[in-house]
GROMACS .gro file of C-alpha atoms in nm:
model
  121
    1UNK     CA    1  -1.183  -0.376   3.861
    2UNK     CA    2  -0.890  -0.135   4.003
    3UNK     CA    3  -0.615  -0.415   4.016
    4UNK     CA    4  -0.582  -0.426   3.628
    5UNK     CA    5  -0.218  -0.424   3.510
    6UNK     CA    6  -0.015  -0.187   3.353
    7UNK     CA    7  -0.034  -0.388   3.030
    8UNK     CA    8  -0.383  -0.441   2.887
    9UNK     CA    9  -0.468  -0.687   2.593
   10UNK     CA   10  -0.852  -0.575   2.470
   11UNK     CA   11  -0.972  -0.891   2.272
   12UNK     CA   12  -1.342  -0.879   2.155
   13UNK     CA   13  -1.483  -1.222   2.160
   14UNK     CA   14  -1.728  -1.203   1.824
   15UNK     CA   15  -1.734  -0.938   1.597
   16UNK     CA   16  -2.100  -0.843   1.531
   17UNK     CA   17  -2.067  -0.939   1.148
   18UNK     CA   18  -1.954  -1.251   1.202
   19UNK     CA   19  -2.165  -1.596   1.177
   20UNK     CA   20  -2.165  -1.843   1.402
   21UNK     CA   21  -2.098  -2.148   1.118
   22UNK     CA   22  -1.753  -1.932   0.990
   23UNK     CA   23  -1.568  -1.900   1.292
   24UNK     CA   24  -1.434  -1.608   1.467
   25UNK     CA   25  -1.254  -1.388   1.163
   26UNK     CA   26  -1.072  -1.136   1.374
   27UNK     CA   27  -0.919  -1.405   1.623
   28UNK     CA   28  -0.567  -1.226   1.650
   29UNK     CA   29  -0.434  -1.421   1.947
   30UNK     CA   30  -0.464  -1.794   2.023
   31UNK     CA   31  -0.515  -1.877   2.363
   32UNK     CA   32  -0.502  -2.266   2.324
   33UNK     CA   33  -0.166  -2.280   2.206
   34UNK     CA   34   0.120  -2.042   2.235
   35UNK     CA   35  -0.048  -1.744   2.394
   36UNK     CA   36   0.337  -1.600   2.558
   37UNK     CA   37   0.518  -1.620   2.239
   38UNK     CA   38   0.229  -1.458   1.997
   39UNK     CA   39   0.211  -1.147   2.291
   40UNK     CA   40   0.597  -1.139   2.281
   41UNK     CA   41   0.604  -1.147   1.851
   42UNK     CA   42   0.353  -0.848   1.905
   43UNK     CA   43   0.541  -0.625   2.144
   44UNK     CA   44   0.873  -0.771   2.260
   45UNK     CA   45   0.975  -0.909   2.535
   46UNK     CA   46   0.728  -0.836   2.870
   47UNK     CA   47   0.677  -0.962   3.214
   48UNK     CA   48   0.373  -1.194   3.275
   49UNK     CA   49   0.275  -1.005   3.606
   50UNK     CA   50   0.257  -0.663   3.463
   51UNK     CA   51  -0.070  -0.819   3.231
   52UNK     CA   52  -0.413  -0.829   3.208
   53UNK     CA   53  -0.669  -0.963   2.935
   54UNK     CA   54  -1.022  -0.807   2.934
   55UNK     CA   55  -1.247  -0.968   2.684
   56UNK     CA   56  -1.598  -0.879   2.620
   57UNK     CA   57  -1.823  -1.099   2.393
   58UNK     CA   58  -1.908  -0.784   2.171
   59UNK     CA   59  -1.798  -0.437   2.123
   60UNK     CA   60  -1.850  -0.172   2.407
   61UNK     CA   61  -1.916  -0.405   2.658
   62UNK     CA   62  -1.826  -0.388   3.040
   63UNK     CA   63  -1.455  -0.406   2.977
   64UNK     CA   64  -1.465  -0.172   2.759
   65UNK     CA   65  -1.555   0.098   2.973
   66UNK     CA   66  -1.344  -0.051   3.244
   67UNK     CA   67  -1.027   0.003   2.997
   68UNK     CA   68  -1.145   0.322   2.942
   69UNK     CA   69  -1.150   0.461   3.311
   70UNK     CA   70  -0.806   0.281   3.363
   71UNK     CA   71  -0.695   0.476   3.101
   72UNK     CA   72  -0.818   0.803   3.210
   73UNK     CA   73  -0.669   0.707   3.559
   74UNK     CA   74  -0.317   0.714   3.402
   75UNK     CA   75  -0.279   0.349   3.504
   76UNK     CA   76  -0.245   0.183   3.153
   77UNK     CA   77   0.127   0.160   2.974
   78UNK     CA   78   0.014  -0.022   2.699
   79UNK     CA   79  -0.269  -0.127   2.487
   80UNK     CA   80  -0.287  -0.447   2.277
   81UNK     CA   81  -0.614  -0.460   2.111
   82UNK     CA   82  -0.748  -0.543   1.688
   83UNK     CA   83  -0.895  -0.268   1.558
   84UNK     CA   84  -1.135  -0.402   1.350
   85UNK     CA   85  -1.398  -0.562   1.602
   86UNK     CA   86  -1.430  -0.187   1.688
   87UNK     CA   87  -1.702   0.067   1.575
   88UNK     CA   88  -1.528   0.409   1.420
   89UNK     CA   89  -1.616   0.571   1.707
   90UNK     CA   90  -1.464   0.323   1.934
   91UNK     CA   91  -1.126   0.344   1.741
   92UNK     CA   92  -1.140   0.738   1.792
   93UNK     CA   93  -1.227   0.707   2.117
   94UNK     CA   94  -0.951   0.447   2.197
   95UNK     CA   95  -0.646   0.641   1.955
   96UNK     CA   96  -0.718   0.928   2.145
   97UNK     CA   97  -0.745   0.878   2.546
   98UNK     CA   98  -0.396   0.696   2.434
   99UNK     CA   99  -0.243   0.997   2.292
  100UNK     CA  100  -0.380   1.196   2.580
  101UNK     CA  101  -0.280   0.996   2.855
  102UNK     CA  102   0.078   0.892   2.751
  103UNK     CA  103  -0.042   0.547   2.670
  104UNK     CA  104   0.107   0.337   2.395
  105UNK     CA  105  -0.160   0.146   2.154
  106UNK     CA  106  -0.007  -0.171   1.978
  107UNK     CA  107  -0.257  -0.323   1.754
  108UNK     CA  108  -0.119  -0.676   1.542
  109UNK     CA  109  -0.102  -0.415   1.190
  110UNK     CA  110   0.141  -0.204   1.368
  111UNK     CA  111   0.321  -0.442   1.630
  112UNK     CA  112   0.697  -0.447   1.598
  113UNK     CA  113   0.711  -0.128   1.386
  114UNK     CA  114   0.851   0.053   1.701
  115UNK     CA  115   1.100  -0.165   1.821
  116UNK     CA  116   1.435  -0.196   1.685
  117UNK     CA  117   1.578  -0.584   1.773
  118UNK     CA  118   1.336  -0.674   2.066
  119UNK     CA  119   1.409  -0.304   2.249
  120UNK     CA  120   1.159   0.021   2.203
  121UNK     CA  121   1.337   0.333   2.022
   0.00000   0.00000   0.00000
């Protein structure tokens, strides 16, 4: 999958701790409704063409390794993704091949904190 955008949202599907009769717990972005303005209250404003969503049903699936090679490739900008589906080491893994490749990793704890009304610092 080489024609991913610049912009990647990682969503997890089911975190492995949750039940089937609760819900989803960690469901961070709502695709039935507003999905534009929820991405745009996370990191500003973007353009629609420069994004792709890769979901897998649980963590380290085939998208995840998929986001991973983009991201070694240097072809990833940004990195919208919950934290909290992931295992530790997936959160290590993920923190760093940002850092190392110049990526930036917005996750919905953090989102806003670098931006300064709608523009990046």
């Amino acid at each position: 999958m080489s024609n991913l955008k610049p912009i990647i949202v990682y969503i997890i599907d089911r975190h492995p701790l949750e039940v089937s009769e609760t819900g989803p717990f960690f469901r961070w972005l709502n695709f039935d409704n507003d999905f534009k303005r929820e991405l745009e209250d996370l990191i500003g404003p973007y353009d629609p063409d420069k994004l792709s969503v890769l979901i897998d049903e649980k963590p380290a699936g085939s998208r995840w390794r998929t986001l991973l090679d983009q991201l070694l490739r240097e072809q990833v900008e940004l990195v919208i993704t919950h934290l909290a589906p992931l295992s530790p080491a997936q959160r290590q893994q993920l923190i760093g091949v940002c850092a190392q490749v110049g990526a930036q990793l917005i996750t919905p704890s953090d989102a806003g904190r670098n931006r300064e009304n709608g523009k990046e610092k």
